Short mmCIF file of C-alpha atoms in Angstrom, two decimals:
data_model
loop_
_atom_site.label_atom_id
_atom_site.label_comp_id
_atom_site.label_asym_id
_atom_site.label_seq_id
_atom_site.Cartn_x
_atom_site.Cartn_y
_atom_site.Cartn_z
CA MET T 10 -0.13 0.06 -0.03
CA GLN T 11 2.93 2.25 0.70
CA LEU T 12 3.92 2.10 -2.91
CA ALA T 13 0.56 2.99 -4.15
CA ALA T 14 0.32 5.91 -1.77
CA SER T 15 3.64 7.15 -2.92
CA SER T 16 2.62 6.96 -6.49
CA LEU T 17 -0.37 9.04 -5.93
CA GLN T 18 1.75 11.56 -3.79
CA LEU T 19 -0.20 10.68 -0.63
CA ALA T 20 1.09 10.72 2.95
CA PHE T 21 2.08 7.41 4.73
CA GLU T 22 3.08 8.33 8.26
CA PRO T 23 3.85 5.49 10.69
CA ARG T 24 1.89 5.45 13.89
CA THR T 25 1.48 3.07 16.74
CA SER T 26 -0.84 2.40 19.66
CA HIS T 27 -1.28 -0.12 22.37
CA GLU T 28 -4.56 -1.69 20.96
CA LEU T 29 -3.88 -1.53 17.07
CA GLY T 30 0.03 -1.83 17.22
CA ASP T 31 1.63 -0.36 14.15
CA TYR T 32 -0.47 1.35 11.61
CA PHE T 33 -0.01 4.33 9.11
CA ASP T 34 -1.78 7.54 8.77
CA LEU T 35 -2.63 8.67 5.12
CA GLU T 36 -4.16 12.02 6.47
CA ARG T 37 -6.59 13.50 4.09
CA VAL T 38 -7.28 11.64 0.90
CA GLY T 39 -9.97 13.68 -1.02
CA GLN T 40 -12.71 14.34 1.55
CA TYR T 41 -11.84 11.58 3.80
CA ARG T 42 -9.38 10.76 6.65
CA VAL T 43 -7.58 7.55 6.03
CA LEU T 44 -5.75 5.02 8.10
CA ALA T 45 -4.23 1.84 7.10
CA VAL T 46 -3.70 -1.19 9.44
CA LYS T 47 -1.91 -4.33 8.55
CA THR T 48 -3.53 -7.65 9.48
CA ARG T 49 -2.31 -11.29 9.73
CA MET T 50 -3.33 -13.89 7.09
CA GLY T 51 -6.81 -15.23 7.58
CA ALA T 52 -9.66 -14.09 9.83
CA PHE T 53 -9.70 -15.99 13.04
CA GLN T 54 -6.31 -15.62 14.71
CA TYR T 55 -5.38 -12.71 16.99
CA GLY T 56 -4.27 -9.95 14.84
CA ALA T 57 -6.02 -11.27 11.76
CA SER T 58 -9.01 -9.42 10.15
CA THR T 59 -11.74 -10.18 12.65
CA SER T 60 -10.04 -8.64 15.74
CA LYS T 61 -8.14 -5.87 13.79
CA ALA T 62 -11.39 -4.74 12.16
CA ILE T 63 -13.30 -4.79 15.53
CA LEU T 64 -10.42 -3.05 17.27
CA PHE T 65 -9.84 -0.62 14.37
CA GLU T 66 -13.62 0.37 14.29
CA ARG T 67 -13.77 0.78 18.09
CA GLN T 68 -10.39 2.80 18.68
CA THR T 69 -10.70 5.14 15.76
CA GLY T 70 -14.38 5.69 15.11
CA ALA T 71 -13.95 4.54 11.47
CA GLN T 72 -17.17 4.78 9.52
CA ARG T 73 -16.11 2.46 6.65
CA LEU T 74 -13.74 -0.37 6.41
CA ILE T 75 -11.99 -1.36 3.12
CA ALA T 76 -10.05 -4.84 3.03
CA LEU T 77 -7.06 -4.66 0.53
CA GLY T 78 -4.78 -7.48 -0.34
CA MET T 79 -4.59 -10.48 -2.59
CA ALA T 80 -6.94 -13.11 -3.59
CA PHE T 81 -7.24 -16.15 -5.70
CA GLY T 82 -9.20 -15.87 -9.03
CA MET T 83 -11.58 -18.43 -10.45
CA SER T 84 -10.48 -18.73 -14.10
CA ARG T 85 -7.52 -18.18 -16.24
CA LYS T 86 -9.50 -17.91 -19.27
CA VAL T 87 -11.00 -14.66 -18.39
CA GLN T 88 -8.70 -13.34 -15.52
CA GLY T 89 -5.15 -12.64 -15.23
CA PHE T 90 -2.56 -11.97 -12.39
CA GLY T 91 -3.00 -8.45 -11.04
CA ASP T 92 -6.59 -8.05 -12.13
CA VAL T 93 -8.56 -6.54 -9.04
CA LEU T 94 -11.71 -8.15 -7.82
CA VAL T 95 -14.34 -5.87 -5.85
CA SER T 96 -16.73 -7.68 -3.53
CA GLN T 97 -20.59 -6.88 -4.14
CA SER T 98 -21.03 -9.62 -1.59
CA LEU T 99 -19.16 -12.35 0.21
CA PHE T 100 -20.17 -16.00 0.70
CA PRO T 101 -18.88 -17.36 3.96
CA TYR T 102 -18.19 -20.78 2.76
CA ASP T 103 -17.34 -22.25 6.33
CA ASP T 104 -20.80 -21.46 7.45
CA ARG T 105 -22.23 -24.67 6.25
CA GLU T 106 -24.04 -27.90 7.36
CA MET T 107 -22.22 -31.16 6.58
CA VAL T 108 -24.58 -33.98 5.64
CA ASP T 109 -24.46 -37.48 4.44
CA SER T 110 -24.53 -38.44 0.64
CA PRO T 111 -23.94 -41.39 -1.49
CA THR T 112 -20.53 -40.33 -2.04
CA GLY T 113 -19.69 -39.27 1.48
CA PRO T 114 -19.94 -36.06 3.73
CA ALA T 115 -21.16 -33.02 1.70
CA PRO T 116 -21.83 -29.48 2.29
CA ASN T 117 -25.32 -28.17 2.57
CA TYR T 118 -25.55 -24.48 2.13
CA SER T 119 -29.44 -24.09 2.26
CA ARG T 120 -29.09 -21.86 5.32
CA THR T 121 -25.93 -19.84 4.52
CA LYS T 122 -26.51 -16.18 3.49
CA TYR T 123 -24.71 -14.13 1.08
CA ARG T 124 -23.54 -10.96 2.80
CA HIS T 125 -23.64 -7.62 0.81
CA ALA T 126 -21.14 -5.06 0.84
CA ASN T 127 -21.56 -1.45 1.58
CA ALA T 128 -23.49 0.13 -1.38
CA GLY T 129 -21.87 3.55 -1.05
CA LEU T 130 -18.26 1.95 -1.23
CA ILE T 131 -19.20 -0.32 -4.28
CA ALA T 132 -20.60 2.90 -6.02
CA MET T 133 -17.31 4.73 -5.07
CA VAL T 134 -15.13 2.02 -6.64
CA GLU T 135 -17.47 1.62 -9.73
CA ARG T 136 -17.18 5.37 -10.47
CA GLU T 137 -13.38 5.14 -10.35
CA ALA T 138 -13.43 2.00 -12.61
CA LYS T 139 -15.42 3.71 -15.19
CA ARG T 140 -13.45 7.01 -14.93
CA THR T 141 -9.96 5.92 -15.07
CA PRO T 142 -8.33 3.48 -17.48
CA TYR T 143 -6.13 1.02 -15.57
CA HIS T 144 -3.64 -1.54 -17.12
CA PHE T 145 -5.46 -4.18 -15.22
CA ARG T 146 -9.11 -5.42 -15.22
CA VAL T 147 -11.59 -4.64 -12.45
CA SER T 148 -14.51 -7.19 -11.85
CA PHE T 149 -17.39 -6.89 -9.49
CA GLY T 150 -19.18 -9.78 -7.99
CA THR T 151 -19.10 -12.32 -5.12
CA LEU T 152 -16.06 -13.60 -3.32
CA LEU T 153 -15.98 -16.88 -1.43
CA SER T 154 -14.40 -16.23 1.91
CA GLY T 155 -13.22 -18.68 4.46
CA GLY T 156 -10.48 -20.24 6.61
CA ALA T 157 -8.88 -22.47 4.10
CA ARG T 158 -5.56 -21.73 2.39
CA VAL T 159 -6.68 -22.75 -1.12
CA SER T 160 -3.91 -24.68 -3.18
CA SER T 161 -6.22 -27.12 -4.77
CA GLN T 162 -8.16 -26.62 -8.02
CA GLN T 163 -10.41 -29.51 -7.11
CA PHE T 164 -11.31 -27.79 -3.63
CA ARG T 165 -11.85 -24.41 -5.60
CA ASP T 166 -13.94 -26.06 -8.08
CA GLU T 167 -15.96 -28.01 -5.48
CA LEU T 168 -16.81 -24.90 -3.60
CA PHE T 169 -17.90 -23.16 -6.82
CA ASN T 170 -20.11 -26.10 -7.66
CA HIS T 171 -21.56 -26.40 -4.12
CA VAL T 172 -22.43 -22.69 -3.55
CA PRO T 173 -25.90 -21.89 -4.42
CA PRO T 174 -26.71 -19.21 -7.23
CA GLY T 175 -26.57 -15.68 -5.85
CA ARG T 176 -27.23 -12.18 -7.28
CA PHE T 177 -23.62 -11.66 -8.34
CA PRO T 178 -21.23 -14.04 -10.26
CA VAL T 179 -18.41 -15.64 -8.27
CA ILE T 180 -15.23 -13.94 -9.19
CA GLY T 181 -12.56 -15.31 -6.58
CA GLY T 182 -12.19 -15.80 -2.94
CA ASP T 183 -9.98 -14.95 0.04
CA MET T 184 -9.28 -15.59 3.92
CA GLU T 185 -9.72 -12.27 5.40
CA GLY T 186 -13.01 -10.59 3.96
CA VAL T 187 -15.14 -13.07 6.21
CA GLY T 188 -13.58 -11.32 9.18
CA LEU T 189 -15.28 -8.17 8.57
CA LEU T 190 -18.81 -9.60 8.88
CA ALA T 191 -18.39 -9.49 12.65
CA VAL T 192 -18.22 -5.69 12.69
CA ALA T 193 -21.63 -4.78 11.72
CA PRO T 194 -25.20 -6.13 11.30
CA ALA T 195 -25.86 -7.71 7.97
CA ASP T 196 -28.44 -5.13 7.02
CA ARG T 197 -25.96 -2.32 7.87
CA PRO T 198 -22.69 -3.31 6.19
CA VAL T 199 -19.71 -0.82 6.70
CA TRP T 200 -17.13 -2.87 4.42
CA ILE T 201 -15.93 -3.77 1.14
CA VAL T 202 -13.15 -6.22 -0.01
CA VAL T 203 -10.94 -5.18 -2.86
CA LYS T 204 -8.31 -7.67 -3.89
CA GLY T 205 -5.74 -8.25 -6.65
CA ILE T 206 -5.42 -11.82 -8.14
CA SER T 207 -2.20 -13.24 -6.92
CA ASP T 208 -3.10 -16.99 -7.72
CA PHE T 209 -5.64 -19.26 -9.03
CA GLY T 210 -5.94 -21.69 -6.10
CA GLU T 211 -4.32 -24.35 -8.24
CA GLY T 212 -0.99 -25.01 -6.32
CA PRO T 213 1.78 -23.76 -3.85
CA VAL T 214 4.44 -23.23 -6.19
CA ALA T 215 3.79 -21.58 -9.69
CA ASP T 216 1.02 -19.14 -8.75
CA THR T 217 2.46 -17.61 -5.66
CA VAL T 218 5.73 -15.99 -6.86
CA PRO T 219 6.51 -12.64 -4.96
CA ASP T 220 5.96 -10.40 -8.13
CA ASN T 221 2.38 -11.82 -8.57
CA ARG T 222 1.77 -11.11 -4.74
CA ALA T 223 3.25 -7.50 -4.89
CA THR T 224 1.48 -6.75 -8.12
CA ALA T 225 -1.93 -7.91 -6.80
CA CYS T 226 -1.49 -5.77 -3.58
CA PHE T 227 -0.24 -2.71 -5.47
CA ASN T 228 -3.25 -2.75 -7.98
CA ALA T 229 -5.92 -3.09 -5.25
CA ALA T 230 -4.45 -0.30 -3.26
CA LEU T 231 -3.96 1.92 -6.27
CA LEU T 232 -7.65 1.40 -7.38
CA VAL T 233 -8.98 2.17 -3.83
CA LEU T 234 -6.76 5.10 -3.04
CA SER T 235 -7.72 6.71 -6.35
CA ALA T 236 -11.14 5.99 -5.87
CA ILE T 237 -11.11 7.84 -2.48
CA ARG T 238 -8.99 10.53 -3.68
CA ASN T 239 -11.20 11.22 -6.79
CA ASP T 240 -14.57 10.81 -5.04
CA GLY T 241 -16.34 14.00 -4.86
#
């Protein structure tokens, strides 16, 4: 995120607090005050997205939360490394019932709800994507979010095939977005997830090289910071 802030000539001043640990102050970006807090991978351990999001909201009084980073894409045919995925909704795939089936245990998602992102944040990023030509593609849709480190095409495709159809197409998945669901009621979301594609969930070697991760994170941060700065 620091490189993206620097490319836009924005402040990125280090700060620290007992509750949040180290974080960064971007001061005023457009009409908004922006702070950046780093989280650990995933949603469930201390310092990961759930605990950091709750602490961040309580300690700073933040009105909106934007999760940035990297995600896995769904299809190499229509997506590429560095393309940016924007959550219109999340599907928390760990929230499922396991039932018996003729082929063994199977997930039942009949009671699992899609969780929609903040409409104002979605609109802000949509305006930026339409306004500014980028060297990467920007896709809007549903992200599958849960606790698994996905390095299996079979698991990725199984998730996709078992998830019931929703309002928006499934465009990828991550491990951190699901942590934001604990911050606010489902009918009053304060969050959005914007992630760059660093891999396709197919294996731990070819798709996770450092350059892909750096590009994914940079592109997501560039899109979001530009959207905030240009929103007026």
